Amino acid sequence: MSFVETLVCICHSPPRNFCLAQTVPDEYGVGNEDGFTVGDLGYDVDLRSEMDAELEKEEQARANISRILNELIDGYDRNLRPNIRGPPVIVRSDIFVLSIGPVIEINMEFQVDMFFRQRWNDPRLKFNVTTFDELRLNTVMLETIWYPDTYFYNGKEAIKHSVTTPNRMFRISPEGNILYTSRLTVVAACMMDLRKYPMDTQVCPLSFGSNSYSEEDVIYAWKYPFPNESSAIDAADDLMLNQFNLLGWEGRSHVKVSNRIGNRTVLTVEFSLERHIGFFLIQTYFPCVMIVALSWVSFWLNREATPARVALGTMTTLTITTLGWSARAVLPKVGYPKAIDWFIMLCFAFVLGAVIEFATVNYFTKRRTGMLPGMADDEEDDIAQAEVEKVEASLMRRKKKRFSLIRGFTRYQGKSVSRTPSDEERRFSDHNNSLCSDILNCITGNAEYRESRLRRSKDQKPFNSVSKIDELARIGFPLGFFLMNVLYWCIFILDY
């Protein structure tokens, strides 16, 4: 043959053309004596036969499914529940939790992202097909059939995810069993008990049920019956919360009594959340402890260093107040103190105690306009001032004779005019041994007591002196603060 034999094109079903080449003569020098076979350029004839058979099956199945769906929705009334005159519809639910949070204390709410699944049976959607187990359908058909009017009783708002398409799944089995799954993000109310905040454990519920159907029409139940109801709730393995630790969950069901539409079944899942205290230790507890310790620095300052001690006391008091306000800014205005409030009040009491301690030391140190004993311009001014105070004290004693206890501490026994300075020195030295007597003389403004301290101070070094009260405070304040902290953490951590 002088040319390549004709290519035979075998066309089975347009537009699919499969062209086969026959032999090429030997004169083209491409093979053997009889030429060579170019072969199948697309598919083998046997493979084509198998594909045709598969295509015919698929087209037949597609036609059957379309026919089944048309028969199912023909005459179907989506406004009527299944078994309208029969037993109630049982809707079985289960939840797969993707994430929990944020938990907002000031609004008493929490957020949960989940896959929410519902299963029920509708006899009107039964069909007789043995070639497949269930129909995997687009959720568009869901709008043509009846489905439960589920809503969340304690939900504040909810989001249906629709990126890139609505996150929903719809399945129908030949027995009329329906599976409907949707992804939801629900913000639900959670009434919290904050008495142990931030060492608290909260139980946040999520309740759902029918909006309008009573238990005579629709009954909600968990996927697994009692006592395995909690098995119907599951969570992602990588579920983590910022401020909480998910201890677990519990599923339960109950009946909500309603006189308007009748009793309704309600399903509830309760999430147990344990708060992490690490953030609050860094943000509030450690700074408060440091501020309290800073207020103790004034005990090592000389009692004559008034500007330094006043400035230190004022600064620490304002700082601890600011920390208290910032800690309560994110909390609701509840009518009871929280654990963090007790700690801030404890720290504030010790800071304020340091300020009062300096006021006490200052009273025993200073007189008149703030000058230290022995710093007057001349001794005659001191003596004159002491005489004036003595006369004023005598007048006050006459008005307060009926107060026997105060008179016993403020009046001298015998004739005071006959006493020599050495006698007065000896008497007030005895009084100085009693702290209660000193405090009472300060409260009553005993002029004789102050006059005696003035005369004694003339022989003493007036500057860089250390008060005995400061010496006691150096030990008493840290020890008291430590003991109060031990008591505090035992109460709120160990539940004593």
Coordinates of C-alpha atoms in Angstrom, one line a residue:
M1 CA 0.0 0.0 0.0
S2 CA 1.3 3.4 -0.9
F3 CA -0.2 5.2 2.0
V4 CA -1.1 4.7 5.6
E5 CA -4.2 2.7 5.9
T6 CA -7.3 4.6 6.9
L7 CA -7.8 5.5 10.5
V8 CA -11.1 4.0 11.7
C9 CA -13.0 6.1 14.1
I10 CA -15.4 4.2 16.2
C11 CA -18.0 6.5 17.8
H12 CA -20.2 4.8 20.4
S13 CA -22.0 7.7 22.1
P14 CA -21.4 11.2 21.2
P15 CA -19.5 13.3 22.0
R16 CA -17.0 10.5 23.0
N17 CA -15.0 9.4 19.9
F18 CA -12.4 6.7 20.1
C19 CA -10.1 6.5 17.1
L20 CA -8.1 3.4 16.3
A21 CA -5.3 3.1 13.9
Q22 CA -4.7 0.0 11.8
T23 CA -1.4 -1.3 10.4
V24 CA 1.2 0.9 8.7
P25 CA 2.8 -0.7 5.6
D26 CA 6.4 -1.9 5.8
E27 CA 7.6 0.5 3.2
Y28 CA 7.6 3.3 5.7
G29 CA 10.3 1.5 7.5
V30 CA 8.7 1.6 10.9
G31 CA 8.5 -2.0 12.0
N32 CA 8.2 -5.4 10.6
E33 CA 7.1 -7.1 7.5
D34 CA 3.4 -6.7 8.1
G35 CA 3.8 -3.1 9.6
F36 CA 2.9 -2.3 13.3
T37 CA -0.3 -1.5 15.2
V38 CA -0.5 2.1 16.5
G39 CA -2.9 1.0 19.3
D40 CA -5.6 2.6 21.2
L41 CA -5.3 6.4 21.3
G42 CA -7.9 7.0 24.1
Y43 CA -9.3 4.0 25.9
D44 CA -9.3 0.3 25.2
V45 CA -12.4 -1.1 23.8
D46 CA -13.0 -3.4 26.8
L47 CA -12.4 -0.6 29.2
R48 CA -14.9 1.5 27.2
S49 CA -17.5 -1.2 27.6
E50 CA -17.1 -1.2 31.4
M51 CA -17.3 2.6 31.6
D52 CA -20.4 2.6 29.5
A53 CA -22.0 0.1 31.9
E54 CA -21.0 2.2 34.9
L55 CA -22.4 5.3 33.3
E56 CA -25.7 3.6 32.6
K57 CA -25.9 2.5 36.2
E58 CA -25.2 6.0 37.5
E59 CA -27.8 7.5 35.1
Q60 CA -30.3 5.0 36.2
A61 CA -29.6 5.6 39.9
R62 CA -29.8 9.4 39.4
A63 CA -33.1 8.9 37.7
N64 CA -34.3 6.7 40.5
I65 CA -33.2 9.2 43.2
S66 CA -34.9 12.1 41.4
R67 CA -38.0 10.0 41.1
I68 CA -37.8 9.1 44.8
L69 CA -37.4 12.7 45.9
N70 CA -40.3 13.8 43.7
E71 CA -42.4 11.1 45.2
L72 CA -41.4 12.0 48.8
I73 CA -42.2 15.7 48.6
D74 CA -45.3 15.2 46.4
G75 CA -48.2 16.0 48.7
Y76 CA -45.9 16.5 51.7
D77 CA -47.1 19.2 54.2
R78 CA -44.1 20.7 56.0
N79 CA -46.4 22.5 58.5
L80 CA -47.5 19.2 60.1
R81 CA -45.3 17.1 62.3
P82 CA -44.9 13.4 61.7
N83 CA -47.6 11.2 63.2
I84 CA -49.9 14.1 63.6
R85 CA -52.5 11.9 65.2
G86 CA -50.2 9.4 66.7
P87 CA -47.4 9.3 69.3
P88 CA -45.1 12.3 69.8
V89 CA -42.0 12.7 67.7
I90 CA -38.8 11.7 69.6
V91 CA -35.9 14.0 68.7
R92 CA -32.6 12.6 69.8
S93 CA -29.7 15.0 70.1
D94 CA -25.9 15.0 70.6
I95 CA -23.3 17.7 70.7
F96 CA -19.6 17.9 69.6
V97 CA -17.9 20.9 71.2
L98 CA -15.2 22.6 69.2
S99 CA -14.4 25.5 71.6
I100 CA -15.6 27.2 74.7
G101 CA -15.0 30.9 75.5
P102 CA -14.7 33.6 76.1
V103 CA -16.3 33.6 79.5
I104 CA -17.4 37.1 80.4
E105 CA -18.0 37.6 84.1
I106 CA -19.4 41.1 84.0
N107 CA -22.2 40.0 81.6
M108 CA -22.6 36.6 83.2
E109 CA -22.3 34.7 79.9
F110 CA -20.1 32.2 78.0
Q111 CA -19.7 31.2 74.4
V112 CA -19.6 27.7 72.9
D113 CA -18.9 26.6 69.3
M114 CA -20.3 23.2 68.5
F115 CA -21.7 20.8 66.0
F116 CA -25.4 20.3 66.9
R117 CA -27.0 17.1 65.7
Q118 CA -30.7 16.1 65.7
R119 CA -32.2 12.8 64.7
W120 CA -35.9 11.9 64.3
N121 CA -38.1 9.6 62.2
D122 CA -40.7 10.8 59.6
P123 CA -42.8 7.9 58.2
R124 CA -43.8 10.1 55.2
L125 CA -40.2 10.0 54.0
K126 CA -39.8 6.2 53.7
F127 CA -38.7 4.8 50.4
N128 CA -37.9 1.3 49.0
V129 CA -34.4 1.2 47.6
T130 CA -31.8 -1.4 48.3
T131 CA -28.9 0.0 46.2
F132 CA -27.8 2.5 48.9
D133 CA -28.1 3.0 52.7
E134 CA -29.1 6.6 52.8
L135 CA -29.6 9.7 50.7
R136 CA -26.9 12.4 51.2
L137 CA -28.8 15.5 50.2
N138 CA -28.2 19.2 49.9
T139 CA -29.7 21.2 52.8
V140 CA -32.0 23.1 50.3
M141 CA -34.4 20.2 50.6
L142 CA -34.5 20.7 54.3
E143 CA -36.7 23.7 53.7
T144 CA -39.4 21.5 52.1
I145 CA -39.9 19.1 55.0
W146 CA -40.8 19.4 58.7
Y147 CA -37.9 19.7 61.2
P148 CA -37.9 20.5 65.0
D149 CA -38.2 24.1 66.1
T150 CA -35.3 23.8 68.5
Y151 CA -34.2 26.9 70.4
F152 CA -31.8 27.5 73.3
Y153 CA -33.6 28.6 76.5
N154 CA -30.6 30.5 78.0
G155 CA -29.2 31.6 74.7
K156 CA -28.6 35.4 74.2
E157 CA -27.5 35.2 70.6
A158 CA -26.4 32.5 68.1
I159 CA -24.5 32.4 64.8
K160 CA -25.0 29.9 62.0
H161 CA -21.8 29.4 60.1
S162 CA -22.1 29.9 56.4
V163 CA -18.5 30.2 55.0
T164 CA -18.0 29.1 52.3
T165 CA -21.4 27.4 52.3
P166 CA -23.9 26.9 55.1
N167 CA -22.2 24.4 57.5
R168 CA -25.1 22.0 57.6
M169 CA -25.6 18.3 56.8
F170 CA -28.8 16.5 55.8
R171 CA -29.3 12.7 55.5
I172 CA -32.4 10.5 54.9
S173 CA -32.4 6.7 55.3
P174 CA -34.9 4.3 53.6
E175 CA -36.6 3.8 57.0
G176 CA -37.5 7.6 57.1
N177 CA -34.7 8.3 59.7
I178 CA -33.4 11.9 59.4
L179 CA -30.1 13.3 60.5
Y180 CA -29.7 17.0 60.6
T181 CA -26.3 18.6 61.7
S182 CA -25.4 22.3 61.8
R183 CA -22.5 24.2 63.2
L184 CA -23.5 26.9 65.7
T185 CA -21.9 29.4 68.0
V186 CA -24.1 30.2 70.9
V187 CA -23.7 32.9 73.6
A188 CA -25.6 31.6 76.6
A189 CA -26.3 33.1 80.1
C190 CA -24.3 31.6 83.0
M191 CA -25.2 32.7 86.5
M192 CA -21.9 32.6 88.4
D193 CA -21.2 32.5 92.1
L194 CA -18.1 34.7 92.5
R195 CA -17.6 34.4 96.2
K196 CA -14.4 32.4 95.7
Y197 CA -13.2 34.4 92.6
P198 CA -10.6 34.0 91.3
M199 CA -10.2 30.5 92.8
D200 CA -13.7 29.5 91.8
T201 CA -15.2 26.7 89.7
Q202 CA -18.2 27.6 87.6
V203 CA -20.9 25.3 86.2
C204 CA -22.3 26.9 83.0
P205 CA -25.4 25.2 81.5
L206 CA -26.7 25.1 77.9
S207 CA -30.4 24.2 77.7
F208 CA -32.4 23.6 74.6
G209 CA -35.8 22.3 73.6
S210 CA -38.9 22.9 71.5
N211 CA -40.2 26.4 71.2
S212 CA -43.9 25.7 70.7
Y213 CA -44.5 21.9 70.9
S214 CA -45.4 20.4 74.2
E215 CA -44.3 16.9 75.3
E216 CA -47.5 15.5 73.7
D217 CA -46.1 16.4 70.3
V218 CA -42.3 16.5 70.5
I219 CA -40.1 14.8 73.1
Y220 CA -36.4 15.7 73.2
A221 CA -33.9 13.0 74.4
W222 CA -30.2 12.5 74.3
K223 CA -28.7 10.1 71.8
Y224 CA -27.9 7.7 74.5
P225 CA -30.6 7.0 77.2
F226 CA -30.2 7.3 80.9
P227 CA -27.8 6.8 82.7
N228 CA -25.4 7.3 79.7
E229 CA -26.8 10.7 78.7
S230 CA -23.4 12.4 79.1
S231 CA -21.9 10.2 76.4
A232 CA -24.0 12.1 73.9
I233 CA -21.6 15.1 74.4
D234 CA -18.1 15.0 73.1
A235 CA -15.3 17.6 72.7
A236 CA -12.3 18.1 70.4
D237 CA -9.0 16.7 71.6
D238 CA -7.3 20.1 71.2
L239 CA -9.9 22.1 73.2
M240 CA -8.2 24.7 75.4
L241 CA -9.4 27.7 77.3
N242 CA -7.4 30.8 78.2
Q243 CA -8.6 31.3 81.8
F244 CA -10.3 28.0 82.6
N245 CA -9.7 24.3 82.7
L246 CA -12.6 22.2 81.4
L247 CA -13.1 19.6 84.2
G248 CA -15.9 17.8 82.4
W249 CA -19.6 18.0 81.5
E250 CA -22.9 16.3 82.4
G251 CA -26.0 15.8 80.3
R252 CA -29.4 15.7 81.8
S253 CA -33.1 16.2 80.9
H254 CA -36.1 17.5 82.7
V255 CA -39.6 18.8 82.1
K256 CA -40.3 22.5 82.0
V257 CA -43.8 23.2 83.3
S258 CA -45.7 25.7 81.2
N259 CA -49.4 26.7 81.6
R260 CA -49.4 28.3 78.2
I261 CA -48.5 25.5 75.8
G262 CA -48.1 22.6 78.2
N263 CA -45.1 20.9 79.6
R264 CA -42.0 20.8 77.5
T265 CA -38.9 18.5 77.7
V266 CA -35.6 20.3 78.0
L267 CA -32.1 18.9 77.5
T268 CA -29.3 20.5 79.4
V269 CA -25.5 20.1 79.2
E270 CA -23.5 21.5 82.1
F271 CA -19.9 22.4 81.6
S272 CA -17.7 22.5 84.7
L273 CA -15.0 25.2 84.4
E274 CA -12.1 25.7 86.8
R275 CA -10.5 29.1 86.7
H276 CA -6.7 29.4 86.3
I277 CA -5.3 31.6 89.1
G278 CA -1.9 32.3 87.5
F279 CA -3.1 35.5 85.7
F280 CA -4.4 36.9 88.9
L281 CA -1.3 36.1 90.9
I282 CA 0.7 38.2 88.5
Q283 CA -1.9 40.9 88.0
T284 CA -3.1 41.5 91.5
Y285 CA -1.8 39.3 94.3
F286 CA 2.0 39.8 93.9
P287 CA 1.7 43.6 93.4
C288 CA -0.5 43.9 96.5
V289 CA 2.0 42.0 98.6
M290 CA 4.9 44.2 97.3
I291 CA 3.0 47.4 98.1
V292 CA 2.3 46.1 101.6
A293 CA 6.0 45.2 102.1
L294 CA 6.9 48.7 100.7
S295 CA 4.8 50.4 103.4
W296 CA 7.0 48.6 106.1
V297 CA 10.0 50.6 104.9
S298 CA 8.8 53.5 107.0
F299 CA 9.5 51.5 110.2
W300 CA 13.2 51.7 109.5
L301 CA 13.1 55.5 108.8
N302 CA 13.8 57.8 111.8
R303 CA 10.7 59.2 113.4
E304 CA 11.9 62.7 112.6
A305 CA 11.8 62.0 108.9
T306 CA 8.2 63.2 108.6
P307 CA 8.2 64.1 104.8
A308 CA 9.6 60.7 103.8
R309 CA 7.2 58.7 105.9
V310 CA 4.1 60.7 105.0
A311 CA 5.0 60.5 101.3
L312 CA 5.6 56.7 101.5
G313 CA 2.3 56.2 103.4
T314 CA 0.3 58.3 100.9
M315 CA 1.8 56.6 97.9
T316 CA 1.2 53.0 99.1
T317 CA -2.4 53.8 100.2
L318 CA -3.2 55.3 96.8
T319 CA -1.5 52.4 94.9
I320 CA -3.4 49.7 96.8
T321 CA -6.6 51.6 96.1
T322 CA -5.9 51.7 92.4
L323 CA -5.1 48.0 92.3
G324 CA -8.4 47.3 94.0
W325 CA -10.4 49.4 91.4
S326 CA -8.7 47.7 88.5
A327 CA -9.4 44.2 89.8
R328 CA -13.1 45.0 90.2
A329 CA -13.5 46.8 86.9
V330 CA -14.2 43.5 85.0
L331 CA -16.5 42.0 87.6
P332 CA -20.3 42.5 88.0
K333 CA -21.7 44.6 90.8
V334 CA -22.7 41.7 93.1
G335 CA -23.9 42.2 96.6
Y336 CA -21.3 40.1 98.4
P337 CA -17.5 40.4 98.7
K338 CA -15.3 38.1 96.6
A339 CA -12.1 36.4 97.6
I340 CA -10.0 38.9 95.8
D341 CA -11.9 41.7 97.6
W342 CA -11.0 40.2 100.9
F343 CA -7.3 40.1 100.0
I344 CA -7.3 43.7 98.8
M345 CA -9.0 44.8 101.9
L346 CA -6.5 42.9 104.0
C347 CA -3.6 44.6 102.2
F348 CA -5.3 47.9 102.5
A349 CA -5.7 47.4 106.2
F350 CA -2.0 46.7 106.7
V351 CA -1.0 49.7 104.5
L352 CA -3.4 52.0 106.5
G353 CA -2.0 50.4 109.7
A354 CA 1.5 51.6 108.7
V355 CA 0.2 55.1 108.3
I356 CA -1.6 55.1 111.7
E357 CA 1.6 53.6 113.3
F358 CA 3.5 56.6 112.1
A359 CA 0.9 59.0 113.4
T360 CA 1.2 57.3 116.8
V361 CA 5.0 57.6 116.7
N362 CA 4.7 61.2 115.6
Y363 CA 2.4 62.1 118.5
F364 CA 4.9 60.9 121.0
T365 CA 7.8 62.7 119.3
K366 CA 6.5 66.1 118.3
R367 CA 4.7 69.0 120.1
R368 CA 3.1 72.3 119.3
T369 CA 3.9 73.4 115.7
G370 CA 6.0 70.5 114.9
M371 CA 9.3 71.3 116.5
L372 CA 11.2 68.5 118.3
P373 CA 11.8 68.7 122.0
G374 CA 14.8 70.8 122.8
M375 CA 14.6 72.8 119.4
A376 CA 13.0 75.9 120.9
D377 CA 14.8 79.2 120.7
D378 CA 15.3 79.4 124.4
E379 CA 14.3 77.4 127.5
E380 CA 12.1 80.2 128.9
D381 CA 9.7 79.8 126.0
D382 CA 9.5 76.1 126.7
I383 CA 8.8 76.7 130.4
A384 CA 6.2 79.4 129.7
Q385 CA 4.4 77.2 127.2
A386 CA 4.4 74.3 129.7
E387 CA 2.9 76.6 132.4
V388 CA 0.1 77.6 130.0
E389 CA -0.7 74.0 129.2
K390 CA -0.6 73.2 132.9
V391 CA -3.2 75.8 133.7
E392 CA -5.4 74.7 130.8
A393 CA -5.2 71.1 132.0
S394 CA -6.3 72.2 135.5
L395 CA -9.4 73.8 134.1
M396 CA -10.2 70.7 132.1
R397 CA -9.8 68.4 135.1
R398 CA -12.4 70.5 137.0
K399 CA -14.9 69.9 134.3
K400 CA -14.3 66.1 134.2
K401 CA -14.3 65.2 137.8
R402 CA -17.1 62.7 137.2
F403 CA -14.9 60.5 135.1
S404 CA -13.1 58.6 137.8
L405 CA -11.0 56.5 135.4
I406 CA -9.5 59.4 133.5
R407 CA -9.0 61.4 136.7
G408 CA -7.1 58.5 138.2
F409 CA -4.6 58.7 135.3
T410 CA -4.4 62.4 134.8
R411 CA -4.3 63.8 138.4
Y412 CA -1.4 63.5 140.7
Q413 CA -1.8 62.2 144.2
G414 CA -0.9 64.7 146.9
K415 CA 0.1 68.3 146.4
S416 CA 1.6 68.7 143.0
V417 CA 3.1 72.2 143.8
S418 CA 5.3 70.7 146.4
R419 CA 6.9 68.1 144.1
T420 CA 10.3 68.6 142.8
P421 CA 11.3 67.9 139.2
S422 CA 13.0 64.7 140.3
D423 CA 9.7 63.4 141.8
E424 CA 7.9 64.1 138.5
E425 CA 10.6 62.4 136.6
R426 CA 10.3 59.3 138.8
R427 CA 6.5 59.3 138.4
F428 CA 6.4 59.5 134.7
S429 CA 9.1 57.0 134.3
D430 CA 6.8 54.5 136.0
H431 CA 4.0 55.5 133.7
N432 CA 6.2 54.9 130.7
N433 CA 6.4 51.3 131.5
S434 CA 2.7 50.8 130.8
L435 CA 1.7 51.2 127.1
C436 CA -1.9 51.4 128.0
S437 CA -1.2 54.3 130.3
D438 CA 0.7 56.2 127.6
I439 CA -2.1 55.7 125.0
L440 CA -4.8 56.9 127.5
N441 CA -2.7 60.0 128.3
C442 CA -2.4 60.7 124.6
I443 CA -6.1 60.3 124.0
T444 CA -7.1 62.5 126.9
G445 CA -4.5 65.2 126.1
N446 CA -2.8 65.1 129.5
A447 CA -0.7 68.3 129.7
E448 CA 1.3 67.2 132.7
Y449 CA 2.3 64.0 130.8
R450 CA 3.5 66.0 127.9
E451 CA 5.3 68.5 130.2
S452 CA 7.2 65.6 131.8
R453 CA 8.2 64.2 128.4
L454 CA 9.4 67.7 127.4
R455 CA 11.7 68.0 130.5
R456 CA 13.0 64.5 130.0
S457 CA 13.9 65.2 126.4
K458 CA 16.3 68.0 127.3
D459 CA 18.9 65.5 128.5
Q460 CA 18.4 63.2 125.4
K461 CA 19.6 63.4 121.9
P462 CA 16.7 64.8 119.8
F463 CA 17.7 63.6 116.3
N464 CA 18.0 60.2 114.6
S465 CA 16.1 58.5 117.5
V466 CA 14.3 55.2 117.1
S467 CA 10.9 54.7 118.5
K468 CA 10.0 51.6 120.5
I469 CA 6.8 51.4 118.5
D470 CA 8.8 51.2 115.3
E471 CA 10.8 48.4 116.8
L472 CA 7.7 46.5 117.6
A473 CA 6.1 47.2 114.2
R474 CA 9.2 45.8 112.4
I475 CA 8.3 42.4 113.8
G476 CA 4.6 42.7 114.4
F477 CA 3.4 43.8 110.9
P478 CA 5.3 41.1 108.8
L479 CA 4.3 38.4 111.3
G480 CA 0.7 39.5 111.3
F481 CA 0.6 39.7 107.5
F482 CA 2.0 36.3 107.2
L483 CA -0.5 34.7 109.5
M484 CA -3.4 36.4 107.8
N485 CA -2.2 35.1 104.4
V486 CA -2.0 31.6 105.8
L487 CA -5.5 31.9 107.1
Y488 CA -6.7 33.4 103.8
W489 CA -5.3 30.7 101.5
C490 CA -6.5 28.0 103.8
I491 CA -10.0 29.3 103.6
F492 CA -10.3 29.8 99.9
I493 CA -7.9 27.1 98.6
L494 CA -8.3 24.2 101.1
D495 CA -12.0 25.0 101.8
Y496 CA -11.5 25.0 105.5

